[in-house]
PDB file of C-alpha atoms and ligand atoms in Angstrom:
ATOM      1  CA  MET A   1     108.356 103.031  91.083  1.00  0.00           C
ATOM      2  CA  LYS A   2     109.738 105.425  93.666  1.00  0.00           C
ATOM      3  CA  ARG A   3     106.873 107.353  95.202  1.00  0.00           C
ATOM      4  CA  VAL A   4     107.391 110.898  96.433  1.00  0.00           C
ATOM      5  CA  ARG A   5     107.327 111.095 100.221  1.00  0.00           C
ATOM      6  CA  THR A   6     104.623 113.631 101.038  1.00  0.00           C
ATOM      7  CA  ALA A   7     103.494 115.211 104.312  1.00  0.00           C
ATOM      8  CA  VAL A   8     100.105 116.870 104.781  1.00  0.00           C
ATOM      9  CA  LEU A   9      99.637 119.809 107.157  1.00  0.00           C
ATOM     10  CA  ILE A  10      96.161 120.407 108.592  1.00  0.00           C
ATOM     11  CA  SER A  11      94.371 122.530 111.162  1.00  0.00           C
ATOM     12  CA  GLY A  12      90.851 121.079 111.067  1.00  0.00           C
ATOM     13  CA  ARG A  13      88.528 118.400 109.752  1.00  0.00           C
ATOM     14  CA  GLY A  14      90.927 117.218 107.056  1.00  0.00           C
ATOM     15  CA  SER A  15      88.567 116.303 104.221  1.00  0.00           C
ATOM     16  CA  ASN A  16      91.164 117.297 101.594  1.00  0.00           C
ATOM     17  CA  MET A  17      93.783 115.344 103.516  1.00  0.00           C
ATOM     18  CA  LYS A  18      91.460 112.318 103.362  1.00  0.00           C
ATOM     19  CA  ALA A  19      91.121 112.740  99.592  1.00  0.00           C
ATOM     20  CA  LEU A  20      94.921 112.639  99.324  1.00  0.00           C
ATOM     21  CA  LEU A  21      95.179 109.607 101.625  1.00  0.00           C
ATOM     22  CA  ASP A  22      92.520 107.773  99.606  1.00  0.00           C
ATOM     23  CA  ALA A  23      94.292 108.505  96.307  1.00  0.00           C
ATOM     24  CA  ALA A  24      97.632 107.388  97.744  1.00  0.00           C
ATOM     25  CA  LYS A  25      96.208 103.991  98.759  1.00  0.00           C
ATOM     26  CA  ASP A  26      96.739 103.016  95.126  1.00  0.00           C
ATOM     27  CA  PRO A  27     100.325 101.711  94.877  1.00  0.00           C
ATOM     28  CA  ALA A  28     100.513 103.217  91.376  1.00  0.00           C
ATOM     29  CA  TYR A  29      99.828 106.745  92.724  1.00  0.00           C
ATOM     30  CA  PRO A  30     103.106 108.690  92.445  1.00  0.00           C
ATOM     31  CA  ALA A  31     103.054 110.124  95.991  1.00  0.00           C
ATOM     32  CA  GLU A  32     102.858 108.343  99.331  1.00  0.00           C
ATOM     33  CA  ILE A  33     101.611 110.119 102.436  1.00  0.00           C
ATOM     34  CA  VAL A  34     104.217 109.542 105.125  1.00  0.00           C
ATOM     35  CA  LEU A  35     103.061 111.999 107.781  1.00  0.00           C
ATOM     36  CA  VAL A  36     100.122 114.192 108.783  1.00  0.00           C
ATOM     37  CA  VAL A  37     100.886 117.141 111.067  1.00  0.00           C
ATOM     38  CA  ALA A  38      98.302 119.325 112.814  1.00  0.00           C
ATOM     39  CA  ASN A  39      99.060 122.637 114.480  1.00  0.00           C
ATOM     40  CA  VAL A  40      95.787 122.399 116.428  1.00  0.00           C
ATOM     41  CA  PRO A  41      95.518 119.720 119.131  1.00  0.00           C
ATOM     42  CA  GLY A  42      92.520 117.485 118.489  1.00  0.00           C
ATOM     43  CA  ALA A  43      92.094 118.524 114.842  1.00  0.00           C
ATOM     44  CA  GLY A  44      89.483 116.157 113.388  1.00  0.00           C
ATOM     45  CA  GLY A  45      91.707 115.053 110.533  1.00  0.00           C
ATOM     46  CA  LEU A  46      94.162 113.438 112.964  1.00  0.00           C
ATOM     47  CA  ASP A  47      91.688 110.663 113.794  1.00  0.00           C
ATOM     48  CA  ILE A  48      91.086 109.999 110.097  1.00  0.00           C
ATOM     49  CA  ALA A  49      94.832 109.773 109.445  1.00  0.00           C
ATOM     50  CA  ARG A  50      95.436 107.475 112.430  1.00  0.00           C
ATOM     51  CA  ALA A  51      92.575 105.211 111.349  1.00  0.00           C
ATOM     52  CA  ALA A  52      94.265 104.986 107.943  1.00  0.00           C
ATOM     53  CA  GLY A  53      97.506 103.906 109.620  1.00  0.00           C
ATOM     54  CA  ILE A  54      99.406 107.101 108.816  1.00  0.00           C
ATOM     55  CA  ASP A  55     101.965 108.594 111.222  1.00  0.00           C
ATOM     56  CA  THR A  56     100.649 111.772 112.818  1.00  0.00           C
ATOM     57  CA  ALA A  57     102.118 114.574 114.877  1.00  0.00           C
ATOM     58  CA  THR A  58     100.634 117.529 116.700  1.00  0.00           C
ATOM     59  CA  ILE A  59     102.824 120.602 116.929  1.00  0.00           C
ATOM     60  CA  ASP A  60     100.847 123.253 118.764  1.00  0.00           C
ATOM     61  CA  HIS A  61     101.845 126.673 117.464  1.00  0.00           C
ATOM     62  CA  ARG A  62     100.929 128.276 120.787  1.00  0.00           C
ATOM     63  CA  GLY A  63     103.503 128.751 123.501  1.00  0.00           C
ATOM     64  CA  LYS A  64     106.463 128.146 121.208  1.00  0.00           C
ATOM     65  CA  GLY A  65     107.986 131.614 121.505  1.00  0.00           C
ATOM     66  CA  GLY A  66     107.072 132.867 118.045  1.00  0.00           C
ATOM     67  CA  ARG A  67     106.277 131.736 114.528  1.00  0.00           C
ATOM     68  CA  GLU A  68     109.785 130.761 113.569  1.00  0.00           C
ATOM     69  CA  ALA A  69     110.332 128.548 116.631  1.00  0.00           C
ATOM     70  CA  PHE A  70     107.130 126.691 115.714  1.00  0.00           C
ATOM     71  CA  GLU A  71     108.267 126.376 112.123  1.00  0.00           C
ATOM     72  CA  ARG A  72     111.726 125.096 113.068  1.00  0.00           C
ATOM     73  CA  GLU A  73     110.118 122.275 115.053  1.00  0.00           C
ATOM     74  CA  LEU A  74     107.732 121.522 112.164  1.00  0.00           C
ATOM     75  CA  HIS A  75     110.590 121.591 109.644  1.00  0.00           C
ATOM     76  CA  ALA A  76     112.659 119.187 111.747  1.00  0.00           C
ATOM     77  CA  ARG A  77     109.726 116.768 112.041  1.00  0.00           C
ATOM     78  CA  LEU A  78     109.183 116.845 108.272  1.00  0.00           C
ATOM     79  CA  LEU A  79     112.857 116.117 107.618  1.00  0.00           C
ATOM     80  CA  GLU A  80     112.828 113.310 110.166  1.00  0.00           C
ATOM     81  CA  ALA A  81     110.026 111.668 108.128  1.00  0.00           C
ATOM     82  CA  GLY A  82     112.044 112.006 104.929  1.00  0.00           C
ATOM     83  CA  THR A  83     109.507 114.434 103.474  1.00  0.00           C
ATOM     84  CA  GLU A  84     110.057 115.509  99.876  1.00  0.00           C
ATOM     85  CA  LEU A  85     106.770 117.347  99.217  1.00  0.00           C
ATOM     86  CA  VAL A  86     104.412 119.208 101.582  1.00  0.00           C
ATOM     87  CA  CYS A  87     100.671 119.659 101.013  1.00  0.00           C
ATOM     88  CA  LEU A  88      98.833 122.308 103.007  1.00  0.00           C
ATOM     89  CA  ALA A  89      95.225 121.169 103.383  1.00  0.00           C
ATOM     90  CA  GLY A  90      93.179 123.587 105.451  1.00  0.00           C
ATOM     91  CA  PHE A  91      96.338 124.625 107.313  1.00  0.00           C
ATOM     92  CA  MET A  92      95.309 127.923 108.889  1.00  0.00           C
ATOM     93  CA  ARG A  93      98.659 129.366 109.792  1.00  0.00           C
ATOM     94  CA  LEU A  94     100.643 132.024 107.970  1.00  0.00           C
ATOM     95  CA  LEU A  95     104.154 130.817 107.206  1.00  0.00           C
ATOM     96  CA  THR A  96     107.308 132.929 107.453  1.00  0.00           C
ATOM     97  CA  PRO A  97     110.003 133.190 104.759  1.00  0.00           C
ATOM     98  CA  PHE A  98     112.129 130.710 106.772  1.00  0.00           C
ATOM     99  CA  PHE A  99     109.681 127.860 106.167  1.00  0.00           C
ATOM    100  CA  VAL A 100     108.476 128.967 102.728  1.00  0.00           C
ATOM    101  CA  ASP A 101     112.048 129.255 101.436  1.00  0.00           C
ATOM    102  CA  ALA A 102     113.029 125.896 102.935  1.00  0.00           C
ATOM    103  CA  TRP A 103     110.230 124.216 100.942  1.00  0.00           C
ATOM    104  CA  ALA A 104     110.258 126.448  97.855  1.00  0.00           C
ATOM    105  CA  GLY A 105     108.920 124.549  94.831  1.00  0.00           C
ATOM    106  CA  LYS A 106     108.039 121.631  97.111  1.00  0.00           C
ATOM    107  CA  MET A 107     104.968 122.921  98.936  1.00  0.00           C
ATOM    108  CA  LEU A 108     101.407 123.019  97.601  1.00  0.00           C
ATOM    109  CA  ASN A 109      98.232 124.620  98.946  1.00  0.00           C
ATOM    110  CA  ILE A 110      94.573 124.368  97.980  1.00  0.00           C
ATOM    111  CA  HIS A 111      92.411 127.471  98.089  1.00  0.00           C
ATOM    112  CA  PRO A 112      88.640 127.420  97.504  1.00  0.00           C
ATOM    113  CA  SER A 113      88.434 130.078  94.765  1.00  0.00           C
ATOM    114  CA  LEU A 114      89.634 130.598  91.236  1.00  0.00           C
ATOM    115  CA  LEU A 115      92.788 132.532  92.124  1.00  0.00           C
ATOM    116  CA  PRO A 116      93.816 135.267  91.692  1.00  0.00           C
ATOM    117  CA  ALA A 117      90.178 136.106  92.504  1.00  0.00           C
ATOM    118  CA  PHE A 118      89.203 136.102  96.167  1.00  0.00           C
ATOM    119  CA  PRO A 119      92.370 135.142  98.046  1.00  0.00           C
ATOM    120  CA  GLY A 120      92.250 134.962 101.846  1.00  0.00           C
ATOM    121  CA  LEU A 121      89.334 134.284 104.159  1.00  0.00           C
ATOM    122  CA  ASP A 122      85.571 134.485 103.548  1.00  0.00           C
ATOM    123  CA  THR A 123      86.164 133.694  99.902  1.00  0.00           C
ATOM    124  CA  HIS A 124      82.731 132.243  99.057  1.00  0.00           C
ATOM    125  CA  GLN A 125      80.739 135.183 100.430  1.00  0.00           C
ATOM    126  CA  ARG A 126      82.980 137.602  98.551  1.00  0.00           C
ATOM    127  CA  ALA A 127      82.449 135.650  95.309  1.00  0.00           C
ATOM    128  CA  LEU A 128      78.678 135.789  95.850  1.00  0.00           C
ATOM    129  CA  ASP A 129      78.787 139.512  96.679  1.00  0.00           C
ATOM    130  CA  ALA A 130      80.769 140.164  93.486  1.00  0.00           C
ATOM    131  CA  GLY A 131      78.110 138.383  91.418  1.00  0.00           C
ATOM    132  CA  VAL A 132      80.564 136.095  89.605  1.00  0.00           C
ATOM    133  CA  LYS A 133      78.972 133.127  87.850  1.00  0.00           C
ATOM    134  CA  PHE A 134      81.679 130.551  88.540  1.00  0.00           C
ATOM    135  CA  GLY A 135      83.495 129.610  91.697  1.00  0.00           C
ATOM    136  CA  GLY A 136      86.089 126.920  92.037  1.00  0.00           C
ATOM    137  CA  CYS A 137      89.351 125.915  93.584  1.00  0.00           C
ATOM    138  CA  THR A 138      93.050 126.287  92.907  1.00  0.00           C
ATOM    139  CA  VAL A 139      96.100 124.225  93.791  1.00  0.00           C
ATOM    140  CA  HIS A 140      99.223 126.370  93.761  1.00  0.00           C
ATOM    141  CA  PHE A 141     102.816 126.359  94.921  1.00  0.00           C
ATOM    142  CA  VAL A 142     103.252 128.260  98.171  1.00  0.00           C
ATOM    143  CA  THR A 143     105.228 131.487  98.152  1.00  0.00           C
ATOM    144  CA  SER A 144     105.598 134.037 100.927  1.00  0.00           C
ATOM    145  CA  GLU A 145     102.549 136.011  99.753  1.00  0.00           C
ATOM    146  CA  MET A 146      99.315 134.261 100.756  1.00  0.00           C
ATOM    147  CA  ASP A 147      97.364 132.506  97.954  1.00  0.00           C
ATOM    148  CA  VAL A 148      99.581 133.987  95.231  1.00  0.00           C
ATOM    149  CA  GLY A 149     102.095 131.311  94.147  1.00  0.00           C
ATOM    150  CA  PRO A 150     102.257 129.683  90.690  1.00  0.00           C
ATOM    151  CA  ILE A 151      99.077 127.849  89.794  1.00  0.00           C
ATOM    152  CA  VAL A 152      99.266 124.097  89.240  1.00  0.00           C
ATOM    153  CA  ALA A 153      95.611 123.234  88.655  1.00  0.00           C
ATOM    154  CA  GLN A 154      92.134 124.710  88.844  1.00  0.00           C
ATOM    155  CA  ALA A 155      88.568 123.430  88.707  1.00  0.00           C
ATOM    156  CA  ALA A 156      85.489 125.595  88.169  1.00  0.00           C
ATOM    157  CA  VAL A 157      81.953 125.063  89.462  1.00  0.00           C
ATOM    158  CA  PRO A 158      78.847 127.090  88.603  1.00  0.00           C
ATOM    159  CA  ILE A 159      77.325 129.534  91.057  1.00  0.00           C
ATOM    160  CA  LEU A 160      73.583 128.856  91.011  1.00  0.00           C
ATOM    161  CA  PRO A 161      70.602 131.088  91.826  1.00  0.00           C
ATOM    162  CA  GLY A 162      69.834 130.836  95.538  1.00  0.00           C
ATOM    163  CA  ASP A 163      73.386 129.871  96.523  1.00  0.00           C
ATOM    164  CA  ASP A 164      74.675 131.077  99.856  1.00  0.00           C
ATOM    165  CA  ALA A 165      78.205 130.666 101.202  1.00  0.00           C
ATOM    166  CA  PRO A 166      77.569 127.166 102.669  1.00  0.00           C
ATOM    167  CA  THR A 167      75.959 125.753  99.487  1.00  0.00           C
ATOM    168  CA  LEU A 168      78.721 127.192  97.323  1.00  0.00           C
ATOM    169  CA  ALA A 169      81.402 125.925  99.731  1.00  0.00           C
ATOM    170  CA  ALA A 170      79.898 122.425  99.597  1.00  0.00           C
ATOM    171  CA  ARG A 171      79.901 122.411  95.770  1.00  0.00           C
ATOM    172  CA  VAL A 172      83.484 123.683  95.646  1.00  0.00           C
ATOM    173  CA  LEU A 173      84.607 121.129  98.247  1.00  0.00           C
ATOM    174  CA  ILE A 174      83.472 118.256  95.999  1.00  0.00           C
ATOM    175  CA  ALA A 175      85.718 119.694  93.263  1.00  0.00           C
ATOM    176  CA  GLU A 176      88.585 120.179  95.754  1.00  0.00           C
ATOM    177  CA  HIS A 177      88.541 116.493  96.618  1.00  0.00           C
ATOM    178  CA  LYS A 178      89.097 115.615  92.943  1.00  0.00           C
ATOM    179  CA  LEU A 179      91.481 118.425  92.123  1.00  0.00           C
ATOM    180  CA  TYR A 180      94.007 118.076  94.942  1.00  0.00           C
ATOM    181  CA  PRO A 181      94.842 114.400  94.293  1.00  0.00           C
ATOM    182  CA  ALA A 182      95.121 115.109  90.560  1.00  0.00           C
ATOM    183  CA  ALA A 183      97.386 118.108  91.148  1.00  0.00           C
ATOM    184  CA  LEU A 184      99.611 116.269  93.629  1.00  0.00           C
ATOM    185  CA  ALA A 185      99.937 113.398  91.151  1.00  0.00           C
ATOM    186  CA  ALA A 186     100.960 115.842  88.429  1.00  0.00           C
ATOM    187  CA  VAL A 187     103.619 117.455  90.624  1.00  0.00           C
ATOM    188  CA  ALA A 188     104.907 114.180  92.083  1.00  0.00           C
ATOM    189  CA  SER A 189     105.262 112.621  88.640  1.00  0.00           C
ATOM    190  CA  GLY A 190     106.945 115.694  87.172  1.00  0.00           C
ATOM    191  CA  LYS A 191     104.052 116.416  84.795  1.00  0.00           C
ATOM    192  CA  ALA A 192     103.276 119.820  86.263  1.00  0.00           C
ATOM    193  CA  PRO A 193     105.709 122.572  85.276  1.00  0.00           C
ATOM    194  CA  GLN A 194     107.912 123.738  88.130  1.00  0.00           C
ATOM    195  CA  PRO A 195     107.543 127.290  89.408  1.00  0.00           C
ATOM    196  CA  GLY A 196     109.914 129.696  87.739  1.00  0.00           C
ATOM    197  CA  ALA A 197     109.866 127.729  84.479  1.00  0.00           C
ATOM    198  CA  GLY A 198     108.318 130.669  82.649  1.00  0.00           C
ATOM    199  CA  ALA A 199     107.317 134.256  83.148  1.00  0.00           C
ATOM    200  CA  LEU A 200     103.640 133.410  83.538  1.00  0.00           C
ATOM    201  CA  PRO A 201     102.076 131.119  86.114  1.00  0.00           C
ATOM    202  CA  THR A 202     101.698 127.668  84.630  1.00  0.00           C
ATOM    203  CA  VAL A 203      98.301 125.983  84.456  1.00  0.00           C
ATOM    204  CA  TYR A 204      97.653 122.292  84.380  1.00  0.00           C
ATOM    205  CA  ASN A 205      94.033 121.256  83.969  1.00  0.00           C
ATOM    206  CA  PRO A 206      93.594 117.615  84.861  1.00  0.00           C
ATOM    207  CA  PRO A 207      90.497 115.807  83.632  1.00  0.00           C
ATOM    208  CA  LEU A 208      87.971 115.686  86.491  1.00  0.00           C
TER     209      LEU A 208
HETATM  210  C1  LIG B 301      89.133 123.803 102.204  1.00  0.00           C
HETATM  211  O1  LIG B 301      88.046 124.491 101.636  1.00  0.00           O
HETATM  212  C2  LIG B 301      90.436 124.331 101.664  1.00  0.00           C
HETATM  213  O2  LIG B 301      90.365 124.739 100.341  1.00  0.00           O
HETATM  214  C3  LIG B 301      90.689 125.526 102.546  1.00  0.00           C
HETATM  215  O3  LIG B 301      90.259 125.130 103.829  1.00  0.00           O
HETATM  216  C4  LIG B 301      89.261 124.109 103.703  1.00  0.00           C
HETATM  217  C5  LIG B 301      89.779 122.935 104.470  1.00  0.00           C
HETATM  218  O4  LIG B 301      88.852 121.897 104.540  1.00  0.00           O
HETATM  219  N1  LIG B 301      92.066 125.934 102.482  1.00  0.00           N
HETATM  220  P1  LIG B 301      89.308 120.445 104.978  1.00  0.00           P
HETATM  221  O5  LIG B 301      89.980 120.568 106.339  1.00  0.00           O
HETATM  222  O6  LIG B 301      90.245 119.917 103.947  1.00  0.00           O
HETATM  223  O7  LIG B 301      88.038 119.656 105.061  1.00  0.00           O
END
């Protein structure tokens, strides 16, 4: 079986990246993680990736002379690794149309809310303030508008009395670690509909 060569982009602790690495240890998993790139020197996830024997790179976005210069270097590094799919996993950097277009239909992100509700930052507190009864997470294809691209998979968790942003974030994170590997598997094996296949965003609900 040919496995899809996948790179993971991180900025921080990398717990979703670790969930993807763990899933991809199984030779039957349809994606292999060939590279982890951080835009923040010393990002915690880099140590986890190195310990797992994965190639890593740090491309500091600062001092590069603008977003696109940073992205051109990142793009070149991804191509050098033979990357076919990109997974953003806590990658805290807005991407320009240059990079988004280059990876259109081949780049996934995970966001810790049930999109289209609560895109952007501070999502858990905004969900609590709105009084919604379910939170969750979404894996979607990346488009140039943040947290808006076609939805691949979602998982819902209850919001419980007494929750605050950290307790809700912790419950959602457990679901993220199941959802992202399932969603990547669906995309890598061609079981998730491709963006643009229909007028409405497509939804794939893997069993959790
Ligand atoms: C996750 O909640 C993810 O959904 C969001 O940023 C957080 C990253 O956490 N985009 P980690 O680095 O994967 O632990």
